[in-house]
Amino acid sequence: MKVIFVKLQSDGVTTLIAENALYVLDFSGSKKGALNLVFEQEGVSAEIVGLYAVREKEHFDFETIATHKAPNTSCVTYVRGVLFDSGSSNYIGKILIDKRAQQTSSFLENNVLVVGNATHNNSQPILQIEADDVKASHGATTGRIDPSQVYYLQSRGLNAKESEELIVQGFFESLLAKISDEKIKSAVAANLGIKHA
Amino acid sequence: MQAKKKNLHINADYKSKFGFNVDAKYAFKSKKGLSEEVVRQISAMKHEPEWMLDFRLKAYETFKQKPTPTWGGDLSKINYDDIYYFVKPTDREERNWEDVPVEMKNTFDRLGIPEAERKHLAGVKAQFDSTVIYSSLMAELEEQGIIFLSTDEALQKHPEFFTQYFGKIIPPADNKFAALNSAVWSGGSFVYIPKGVKVKRPLQAYFRINAMNMGQFERTLIIADEGSEAHYTEGCTSPVYTEDSLHAAVVEVIVKKGARFRYTTIQNWSGDVYNLVTKRARVEEDAVMEWVDGNLGSRLTMKYPSCFLVGNGAHGEVLSIAYGGEGQHQDAGGKMIHIAPNTSSQIVSKSISANGGRTSYRGMIAVTPLAANAKSRVECDALILDSASASDTFPVMRIDNSSANIEHEATVSKIGEEKLFYLMSRGLTEAEAMSLIVSGFIEPVVRQLPLEYAVELNRLIELEMEGSVG
């Protein structure tokens, strides 16, 4: 699938007309901003991937919007973030389905993995549905890194920090694998500060 | 597959079913509109202590200053000057069924609740307009030391609870409608469950609104003392008015250490009522609070029962069903505020929109820095039955503690064609099939209701769906 790297603009909303593509959020510049992906053409199917790691005292504040205006469109939005010590993030994930956009399916998954302490996370997944023949859903989780996983890795000889790193890497891996463009994939991994396969 | 136009009407024939308006004899009716004079009059009529009058007057000032919320539904059409703020049907509270005026008995008969059934239930309190006129408490409740009175009566008899708790969980400045209620409140229930007392049967209140343009501002205060257990239920079927009517209640619940309390509401307002209710519980150490909330009817409902989980190990739940039909907007949900460690919460919301109705889930999960190891789970599902209807989900998760475990999921869908097809292939009509699917959809909440409520709700939905689909 075609991959489009979208740089966030801290001062406003980046509006794009959806095509059959994978849209990857680029946090290398601004950690603030919004992407509004507008489905205007019938039958278009797209995905949005946003991966971010919030290091010490950093703050991420962004929004994704899937705006469905045409029938028979589909969108899946994946947003995953890791919070290290005193990191904070604020994410709004909207799915808007217009009256005209029948037979639309739109999903959103937002997972936040908390590794550090004194973290703050705000998640607001929003659905606004005006059509009836649609499938729309979202799921959002915020949870601490599983201590039993860390313990297991430590029992295999890794130290605590290495164990956490490996778990964080695994948390992002399945979504990184979606990015078929190697250059973009490497850029995302570098920005996350992780190794990737 | 071309979706067939579903013409589904719950409450469409409300007028013939519940829409009667018997002539009640009012002992007193305040003049229309709100002023300091009306507030003073209400307090004087009730022979209230000075501090309550001050409380009302301050709340009235707050009400005037607070802006009308701009989120949620459309509140711009409420005309505060066209409402009676206090109506008193008879001069005294009736305790014996024989003393209840005939018109009011007729009202209860029309609601289909026989007296025998009421006697069977523990402590029925029926609110006819602003004052509780009928209340029967079974002797066993009184023997256990349970206090179950109208809030007005309780203020006279047990003022000590009021100075300690009244307006403490929901202060008048909380929001515009809490301020309005605080200024003009009348009726509602007061419940006190003593330490360690477990009430097996639900405490029931039955509400009616019955005067043209009459606002209903009941005020409920419940204290479940340490280690107690109880279940309070209320239900409404209000008659049809031609003009808008306002219902702005405040419900405060205190669940003390180790206690367990459930508050069940099934509301079926007529299509012109604004139902703007503030419900909040303070949940202390190892206590459990459950809100079960069913919203049918009304022009606009805005109601988000909340739990403030202030004690270690406290647990809060909200189970919510909303049905938004023609011209209706149900903006409902729940709020869980985790303030203490090891607290947990759950919100399950099921909504159905049909005939141009709109349902919105609006919720909040907040985990404060002090609430270590908090857990919360939110599930909200919406069914949209036709193309004229709409549904929204507006959850907020504010997590300021690194040890929290928070899950939220929401789905919006229509009734699956394949499910309909399957059921119809088994010999059901389309209406029966839809009704069955809707019943199944709301079943997780309905099964938490007391039997008579579950039967009533299921019957209402079934009746309304039969014969009107197609």
XYZ file of C-alpha atoms in Angstrom:
667
model
C 0.000 0.000 0.000
C 1.159 3.499 -0.785
C 2.617 5.194 2.297
C 2.231 8.928 2.906
C 4.281 10.592 5.631
C 2.332 13.472 7.164
C 4.202 16.186 9.046
C 2.096 17.783 11.766
C 1.653 21.546 11.765
C 1.670 22.985 15.272
C -0.484 25.894 14.205
C -3.383 24.117 12.600
C -5.122 21.219 10.938
C -3.555 19.388 8.019
C -6.469 18.447 5.757
C -5.926 15.753 3.146
C -8.318 14.131 0.682
C -8.151 10.419 1.387
C -6.799 8.031 -1.213
C -6.079 4.318 -0.969
C -3.042 4.730 1.216
C -1.456 4.359 4.621
C -0.991 7.725 6.324
C 1.820 7.791 8.851
C 2.107 10.678 11.287
C 5.522 12.317 11.363
C 6.334 13.689 14.812
C 9.942 14.544 13.989
C 9.096 18.231 13.744
C 6.042 19.277 15.681
C 4.531 17.148 18.426
C 1.363 19.179 18.144
C -1.170 19.361 15.388
C -4.047 17.612 13.687
C -4.673 15.473 10.639
C -8.094 15.588 9.033
C -8.452 12.833 6.466
C -11.501 13.534 4.339
C -13.160 10.724 2.378
C -14.807 12.424 -0.578
C -14.593 9.657 -3.132
C -16.749 6.588 -3.021
C -14.949 3.328 -2.230
C -11.742 4.781 -0.835
C -10.030 2.770 1.861
C -7.251 4.184 4.014
C -5.378 3.667 7.247
C -3.805 6.105 9.676
C -0.881 5.124 11.896
C 0.425 7.371 14.660
C 3.276 6.077 16.810
C 4.924 8.152 19.469
C 7.178 7.887 22.498
C 7.038 10.614 25.104
C 10.363 11.055 26.833
C 11.042 13.053 29.977
C 8.884 16.132 30.379
C 7.825 16.091 26.750
C 4.259 16.796 25.785
C 2.418 15.452 22.763
C -0.858 17.077 21.806
C -2.490 15.953 18.593
C -5.686 14.940 16.901
C -6.740 12.668 14.064
C -10.048 13.022 12.271
C -11.520 10.562 9.795
C -14.236 12.496 8.006
C -16.441 10.274 5.863
C -18.467 12.177 3.290
C -18.858 9.570 0.564
C -20.486 6.137 0.667
C -18.659 2.862 0.955
C -15.445 4.237 2.408
C -13.371 2.668 5.121
C -10.740 3.809 7.542
C -8.747 2.261 10.354
C -6.835 4.532 12.703
C -4.114 3.122 14.965
C -2.561 5.401 17.527
C -0.010 4.000 19.955
C 2.065 5.867 22.463
C 4.531 5.107 25.226
C 4.907 7.387 28.217
C 8.257 7.521 29.983
C 8.953 9.447 33.209
C 6.906 12.643 33.495
C 5.754 12.392 29.896
C 2.323 13.638 29.006
C 0.086 13.253 26.016
C -3.246 14.504 24.835
C -4.938 12.755 21.948
C -8.315 13.300 20.330
C -9.401 10.710 17.772
C -12.546 11.552 15.859
C -14.656 9.541 13.480
C -17.245 11.651 11.693
C -19.738 9.946 9.391
C -21.948 12.149 7.290
C -25.514 11.278 6.241
C -24.333 10.608 2.690
C -21.633 8.182 3.793
C -23.700 4.996 3.988
C -21.951 1.595 3.995
C -18.969 3.149 5.712
C -16.796 1.372 8.188
C -14.439 3.249 10.426
C -12.441 2.025 13.389
C -10.029 3.570 15.785
C -7.637 1.946 18.221
C -5.731 3.993 20.752
C -3.325 2.287 23.142
C -1.089 4.019 25.622
C 1.612 2.056 27.390
C 2.852 3.648 30.604
C 6.455 2.825 31.411
C 7.539 5.748 33.584
C 6.129 7.532 36.596
C 4.374 10.879 37.039
C 2.825 10.524 33.604
C -0.337 12.168 32.318
C -2.549 10.939 29.554
C -5.699 12.363 28.076
C -7.566 10.315 25.498
C -10.757 11.386 23.792
C -12.007 9.016 21.135
C -15.115 10.581 19.590
C -17.782 9.166 17.292
C -20.334 11.346 15.504
C -22.525 9.231 13.287
C -25.308 10.610 11.107
C -25.816 7.592 8.830
C -27.374 4.287 9.844
C -25.873 1.678 7.546
C -22.410 1.907 9.010
C -19.984 0.121 11.249
C -18.026 2.361 13.537
C -16.172 1.645 16.717
C -13.274 2.706 18.809
C -11.271 1.239 21.620
C -8.914 3.080 23.919
C -6.680 1.730 26.639
C -4.165 3.216 29.021
C -2.208 0.710 31.018
C 1.039 0.172 32.839
C 3.744 -2.071 31.433
C 3.067 -5.617 32.655
C 5.474 -6.346 35.538
C 5.274 -10.089 34.881
C 6.604 -9.542 31.353
C 9.470 -7.467 32.706
C 10.144 -10.132 35.324
C 10.188 -12.874 32.699
C 12.719 -11.037 30.541
C 14.873 -10.308 33.578
C 14.854 -13.992 34.426
C 16.313 -14.566 30.941
C 19.256 -12.323 31.738
C 18.162 -8.865 30.593
C 18.333 -5.956 32.988
C 15.231 -3.897 33.809
C 15.956 -1.210 31.258
C 16.646 -3.663 28.449
C 13.478 -5.568 29.317
C 11.390 -2.425 29.103
C 12.988 -1.481 25.809
C 12.193 -4.868 24.344
C 8.563 -4.658 25.470
C 8.235 -1.150 24.034
C 9.729 -2.378 20.772
C 7.187 -5.190 20.663
C 4.381 -2.742 21.383
C 5.206 -0.805 18.203
C 6.405 -3.688 16.047
C 3.112 -4.884 14.574
C 2.242 -1.386 13.396
C 5.736 -0.614 12.116
C 5.393 -3.764 10.030
C 2.468 -2.146 8.213
C 4.766 0.542 6.819
C 6.048 -0.939 3.583
C 8.206 2.073 2.768
C 11.578 1.287 4.408
C 12.729 4.893 4.548
C 9.605 6.034 6.366
C 9.705 3.007 8.636
C 13.306 3.768 9.654
C 12.450 7.416 10.238
C 9.538 6.464 12.513
C 11.645 3.929 14.430
C 14.445 6.453 14.862
C 11.978 9.004 16.140
C 10.616 6.461 18.611
C 14.160 5.679 19.711
C 13.772 1.955 19.122
C 15.404 -0.717 17.042
C 13.248 -2.424 14.472
C 13.446 -5.681 12.635
C -29.201 -4.511 0.137
C -31.591 -1.621 0.111
C -32.427 -0.798 3.705
C -36.152 -0.682 4.097
C -37.512 2.447 5.716
C -38.160 1.419 9.276
C -40.942 3.349 10.837
C -40.353 2.633 14.431
C -42.025 4.605 17.124
C -41.472 4.150 20.772
C -43.756 6.496 22.626
C -45.412 7.560 19.373
C -48.828 6.909 20.864
C -47.756 8.223 24.224
C -50.760 10.502 24.403
C -53.319 7.729 24.230
C -51.310 5.469 26.463
C -50.032 7.738 29.178
C -51.057 11.170 27.998
C -53.809 12.058 30.354
C -53.901 14.992 32.618
C -56.403 14.654 35.420
C -57.654 17.768 37.130
C -55.961 17.779 40.449
C -57.018 20.187 43.168
C -54.044 22.279 44.066
C -53.818 23.617 47.576
C -51.244 26.126 46.451
C -49.657 27.130 43.180
C -46.884 29.718 43.019
C -47.170 32.280 40.277
C -45.336 31.603 37.041
C -41.709 32.542 36.773
C -38.790 32.759 39.123
C -37.923 35.596 41.476
C -36.504 36.061 44.938
C -40.082 36.421 46.141
C -41.026 32.986 44.764
C -37.982 31.434 46.442
C -38.927 33.055 49.781
C -42.516 31.940 49.335
C -41.516 28.312 48.745
C -39.359 28.304 51.859
C -42.065 29.987 53.943
C -44.753 27.564 52.746
C -42.583 24.720 53.964
C -41.775 26.378 57.323
C -38.104 25.837 56.690
C -35.251 26.822 58.988
C -33.522 30.114 58.263
C -30.361 28.452 56.933
C -32.312 26.649 54.213
C -33.838 29.933 53.062
C -30.325 31.428 52.904
C -29.144 28.378 50.983
C -31.988 28.810 48.492
C -31.412 32.526 48.050
C -27.675 32.084 47.486
C -28.406 29.312 44.999
C -30.850 31.593 43.196
C -28.099 34.206 42.813
C -25.760 31.491 41.502
C -28.423 30.351 39.056
C -28.771 33.870 37.665
C -25.008 34.230 37.231
C -24.265 30.828 35.707
C -24.322 30.707 31.937
C -26.453 28.099 30.174
C -24.226 25.222 29.022
C -23.458 25.423 25.317
C -22.540 21.741 24.969
C -24.847 18.755 25.040
C -28.298 19.517 23.689
C -30.160 22.656 22.718
C -31.158 24.435 25.924
C -31.963 27.785 24.338
C -35.704 27.186 24.181
C -36.277 26.834 27.913
C -38.397 29.732 29.102
C -37.772 30.060 32.821
C -40.553 32.640 33.147
C -43.202 30.252 31.935
C -42.823 27.664 34.652
C -44.571 27.157 37.972
C -41.814 26.602 40.485
C -43.985 25.280 43.246
C -47.286 23.453 43.172
C -48.758 21.773 46.208
C -51.655 19.430 45.486
C -53.043 19.016 48.992
C -52.269 20.515 52.323
C -50.866 17.562 54.105
C -49.003 14.402 53.376
C -51.298 11.456 53.039
C -50.350 8.245 54.688
C -53.466 6.159 54.284
C -54.567 5.099 50.862
C -58.168 5.992 51.802
C -57.204 9.630 52.264
C -55.664 10.028 48.823
C -57.912 12.202 46.640
C -59.940 10.365 44.012
C -58.344 12.079 40.976
C -54.950 11.031 42.159
C -56.097 7.491 42.732
C -57.357 7.537 39.176
C -53.949 8.655 38.005
C -52.315 5.749 39.736
C -54.920 3.402 38.302
C -54.181 4.672 34.808
C -50.551 3.878 35.419
C -51.609 0.309 36.037
C -50.157 -0.039 39.491
C -52.732 -1.667 41.703
C -52.783 -0.711 45.333
C -52.233 -4.306 46.325
C -48.974 -4.395 44.445
C -47.883 -1.194 46.060
C -48.599 -2.537 49.518
C -46.541 -5.518 48.593
C -43.549 -3.359 47.875
C -41.520 -2.011 50.714
C -42.251 1.636 51.270
C -43.833 3.105 48.211
C -43.512 6.830 47.900
C -45.447 8.427 45.094
C -44.720 11.957 44.076
C -47.778 13.679 42.695
C -46.551 17.064 41.592
C -44.220 18.772 43.969
C -45.102 17.184 47.248
C -45.101 13.623 48.301
C -48.711 12.973 49.167
C -48.675 9.302 49.536
C -46.137 7.389 51.452
C -46.372 4.054 53.099
C -43.578 2.529 54.971
C -43.700 -1.036 55.993
C -43.295 -1.586 59.677
C -40.229 -3.719 59.207
C -38.363 -0.820 57.613
C -39.118 1.431 60.547
C -38.136 -1.285 62.981
C -34.714 -1.493 61.339
C -34.259 2.222 61.904
C -34.496 3.075 58.229
C -35.681 6.578 57.507
C -37.577 6.902 54.222
C -39.411 10.213 53.962
C -40.037 13.004 51.551
C -37.079 15.369 51.679
C -39.333 18.166 53.009
C -40.563 16.042 55.887
C -37.069 14.778 56.656
C -35.758 18.339 56.878
C -38.292 19.018 59.646
C -37.747 15.767 61.505
C -34.043 15.100 61.028
C -32.326 18.448 60.417
C -29.003 17.054 61.659
C -28.511 15.063 58.451
C -29.165 18.143 56.376
C -26.662 20.428 58.055
C -24.073 17.697 57.598
C -24.772 16.447 54.060
C -27.267 18.578 52.130
C -25.644 20.315 49.166
C -22.227 18.929 50.110
C -21.960 16.358 47.335
C -23.511 18.625 44.709
C -23.038 22.260 45.702
C -25.406 24.744 44.028
C -22.511 26.216 42.051
C -21.863 22.845 40.391
C -23.926 23.764 37.351
C -26.820 26.012 36.356
C -29.491 23.371 36.884
C -28.116 22.222 40.238
C -28.301 25.893 41.257
C -31.898 26.132 40.022
C -32.852 22.991 41.905
C -31.129 24.246 45.052
C -33.171 27.447 44.878
C -36.607 25.931 44.315
C -36.360 22.265 45.283
C -39.437 20.510 46.513
C -40.167 16.881 47.289
C -37.870 14.015 46.441
C -36.817 11.318 48.851
C -34.663 11.202 51.915
C -33.238 7.810 52.793
C -31.070 6.843 55.733
C -29.920 3.253 56.125
C -28.333 2.668 59.552
C -25.030 0.885 60.071
C -25.009 -2.751 59.025
C -28.672 -2.835 57.973
C -29.364 -4.780 54.808
C -32.629 -3.924 53.059
C -33.737 -6.824 50.929
C -36.587 -5.263 48.969
C -36.096 -2.150 46.861
C -37.278 1.159 48.273
C -39.587 2.579 45.625
C -40.653 6.027 44.642
C -43.065 6.694 41.839
C -42.976 10.065 40.242
C -45.571 11.969 38.339
C -45.578 15.415 36.833
C -49.063 16.660 36.372
C -49.551 20.387 35.876
C -49.190 22.364 32.686
C -45.710 23.868 32.475
C -44.882 22.672 35.889
C -41.252 22.226 36.622
C -40.343 19.381 38.846
C -37.399 20.051 41.091
C -37.165 17.136 43.408
C -34.209 16.776 45.663
C -33.026 13.443 46.906
C -30.525 12.798 49.668
C -29.449 9.291 50.538
C -27.065 8.146 53.236
C -26.065 4.491 53.366
C -24.200 4.151 56.633
C -21.247 1.816 57.189
C -21.761 -1.759 56.085
C -25.358 -1.258 54.983
C -26.970 -2.471 51.771
C -29.989 -1.103 49.937
C -31.582 -0.542 46.573
C -33.639 2.522 45.700
C -35.776 2.650 42.573
C -37.778 5.338 40.864
C -39.722 5.387 37.643
C -41.694 7.923 35.683
C -44.405 8.069 33.077
C -45.439 11.654 32.815
C -48.471 12.922 30.904
C -48.252 14.899 27.692
C -48.212 18.661 27.780
C -48.404 20.927 24.815
C -45.766 23.294 26.100
C -42.264 22.614 27.292
C -41.728 21.459 30.791
C -38.588 21.315 32.830
C -37.381 18.624 35.161
C -34.198 19.520 37.029
C -33.530 17.145 39.895
C -30.560 16.750 42.171
C -29.670 13.414 43.728
C -26.935 13.167 46.341
C -25.819 9.797 47.675
C -23.277 9.071 50.400
C -22.098 5.478 50.550
C -20.069 4.975 53.691
C -17.326 2.467 54.448
C -18.180 -1.038 53.301
C -21.732 -0.130 52.281
C -23.404 -1.068 49.037
C -26.053 1.035 47.341
C -27.884 0.784 44.073
C -30.004 3.566 42.590
C -32.282 2.571 39.718
C -34.165 5.065 37.575
C -36.404 4.338 34.625
C -37.691 7.545 33.132
C -40.240 7.760 30.378
C -40.939 11.445 29.985
C -43.363 12.867 27.475
C -41.759 14.329 24.385
C -41.712 17.951 25.517
C -39.888 17.635 28.818
C -36.355 18.901 29.370
C -34.811 16.403 31.745
C -31.663 17.909 33.252
C -30.561 15.969 36.274
C -27.428 16.020 38.415
C -26.697 12.755 40.208
C -23.590 12.151 42.199
C -22.382 9.712 44.833
C -19.535 9.903 47.307
C -18.167 6.392 47.667
C -16.008 5.711 50.697
C -13.579 2.921 51.619
C -14.527 -0.493 50.184
C -18.012 0.762 49.407
C -19.913 0.057 46.188
C -22.238 2.410 44.347
C -24.261 1.388 41.306
C -26.359 3.695 39.146
C -28.824 1.978 36.843
C -30.306 4.543 34.536
C -32.914 4.124 31.810
C -33.842 7.152 29.741
C -36.850 7.091 27.435
C -38.898 9.995 26.142
C -38.248 13.715 26.850
C -37.196 16.325 24.309
C -33.724 16.493 25.786
C -32.151 14.522 28.578
C -28.782 15.536 29.948
C -27.783 13.221 32.751
C -24.427 11.791 33.761
C -24.581 9.919 37.068
C -21.207 10.170 38.786
C -19.209 8.437 41.459
C -16.477 10.148 43.419
C -14.380 7.224 44.577
C -12.829 8.805 47.664
C -11.988 5.754 49.798
C -9.408 3.017 49.299
C -10.956 0.149 47.306
C -14.180 1.975 46.443
C -16.078 0.758 43.398
C -18.527 2.596 41.154
C -20.764 1.444 38.337
C -23.115 3.024 35.839
C -25.459 0.970 33.685
C -27.308 3.106 31.221
C -29.976 2.564 28.567
C -31.171 5.378 26.343
C -33.825 5.424 23.654
C -34.000 8.503 21.432
C -37.119 8.658 19.271
C -38.655 11.362 17.096
C -37.598 14.857 18.136
C -35.648 13.488 21.068
C -32.074 13.845 22.132
C -30.707 11.611 24.872
C -27.397 12.984 26.071
C -26.505 10.540 28.817
C -23.524 8.735 30.222
C -21.536 8.612 33.418
C -18.534 9.952 35.266
C -16.044 8.164 37.449
C -13.579 10.212 39.440
C -10.870 8.067 41.007
C -9.450 9.921 43.984
C -8.219 7.087 46.252
C -5.920 4.094 45.626
C -7.212 0.704 44.451
C -10.498 2.100 43.216
C -12.334 0.536 40.311
C -15.206 1.504 38.062
C -17.300 0.325 35.184
C -19.686 2.069 32.797
C -21.897 0.122 30.415
C -24.080 2.162 28.100
C -26.552 0.939 25.496
C -28.399 3.372 23.297
C -30.927 3.108 20.513
C -31.893 5.914 18.159
C -34.848 5.782 15.791
C -37.184 8.053 13.829
C -34.820 10.982 13.711
C -33.798 10.664 17.334
C -30.299 11.264 18.587
C -28.446 9.512 21.383
C -25.134 10.688 22.757
C -22.879 8.980 25.209
C -20.896 11.518 27.191
C -18.592 10.222 29.858
C -15.505 10.881 31.864
C -12.953 8.720 33.600
C -10.546 10.750 35.690
C -7.681 9.224 37.632
C -5.964 11.649 39.989
C -2.287 11.383 41.022
C -3.325 9.935 44.423
C -5.359 7.081 42.936
C -2.724 4.369 42.539
C -3.768 1.110 40.867
C -7.074 2.416 39.578
C -8.998 0.258 37.139
C -11.791 1.333 34.871
C -13.721 -0.180 32.026
C -16.188 1.594 29.760
C -18.294 -0.056 27.123
C -20.814 1.834 25.049
C -22.805 0.436 22.201
C -25.251 2.264 20.003
C -27.864 0.977 17.582
C -29.163 3.274 14.860
C -32.450 1.991 13.459
C -32.963 4.270 10.459
C -31.180 6.782 8.280
C -32.834 9.804 9.899
C -31.312 9.036 13.297
C -27.885 9.719 14.724
C -25.534 8.718 17.487
C -22.471 10.230 19.157
C -19.840 9.090 21.605
C -17.880 11.659 23.606
C -15.706 9.971 26.213
C -12.901 11.685 28.077
C -10.149 9.770 29.829
C -7.907 11.911 31.969
C -5.271 9.737 33.559
C -2.807 11.449 35.859
C -1.434 8.360 37.540
C 1.092 6.002 35.974
C -0.296 2.821 37.536
C -3.825 3.057 36.135
C -5.422 0.496 33.878
C -8.128 2.043 31.741
C -10.178 0.545 28.928
C -12.804 2.127 26.766
C -14.655 0.730 23.806
C -17.572 1.926 21.784
C -19.446 0.643 18.783
C -22.131 2.109 16.573
C -24.057 -0.047 14.167
C -27.422 -0.809 12.673
C -29.369 -4.018 13.134
C -27.496 -6.550 11.041
C -29.389 -7.645 7.945
C -28.029 -11.138 8.416
C -29.447 -11.326 11.930
C -32.845 -10.132 10.708
C -32.706 -12.554 7.818
C -31.851 -15.451 10.078
C -34.683 -14.735 12.507
C -37.170 -14.183 9.678
C -36.109 -17.474 8.113
C -37.142 -19.057 11.419
C -40.647 -17.706 11.015
C -40.564 -14.379 12.830
C -41.996 -11.262 11.240
C -39.608 -8.392 10.638
C -41.079 -6.498 13.594
C -40.707 -9.470 15.902
C -37.165 -10.040 14.709
C -36.196 -6.413 15.279
C -37.841 -6.392 18.654
C -35.973 -9.533 19.632
C -32.642 -8.098 18.509
C -33.261 -4.857 20.396
C -34.230 -6.804 23.526
C -31.035 -8.789 23.231
C -29.033 -5.613 22.733
C -30.254 -4.014 25.956
C -30.425 -7.263 27.912
C -27.138 -6.788 29.822
C -28.639 -3.710 31.477
C -32.237 -4.918 31.715
C -31.262 -8.004 33.672
C -29.916 -5.730 36.407
C -33.352 -4.184 36.904
C -35.865 -5.284 39.503
C -38.336 -7.693 37.926
C -41.251 -5.312 37.529
C -39.065 -2.682 35.872
C -37.505 -5.207 33.540
C -40.953 -6.454 32.563
C -42.232 -2.905 32.088
C -39.298 -1.844 29.950
C -39.307 -4.948 27.801
C -43.080 -4.725 27.365
C -42.878 -1.061 26.435
C -40.248 -1.668 23.789
C -41.992 -4.752 22.432
C -45.399 -3.084 22.268
C -44.058 -0.024 20.547
C -42.120 -1.983 17.990
C -44.892 -4.416 17.123
C -47.018 -3.360 14.225
C -45.096 -0.168 13.612
C -42.246 -1.640 11.629
C -42.521 -2.061 7.917
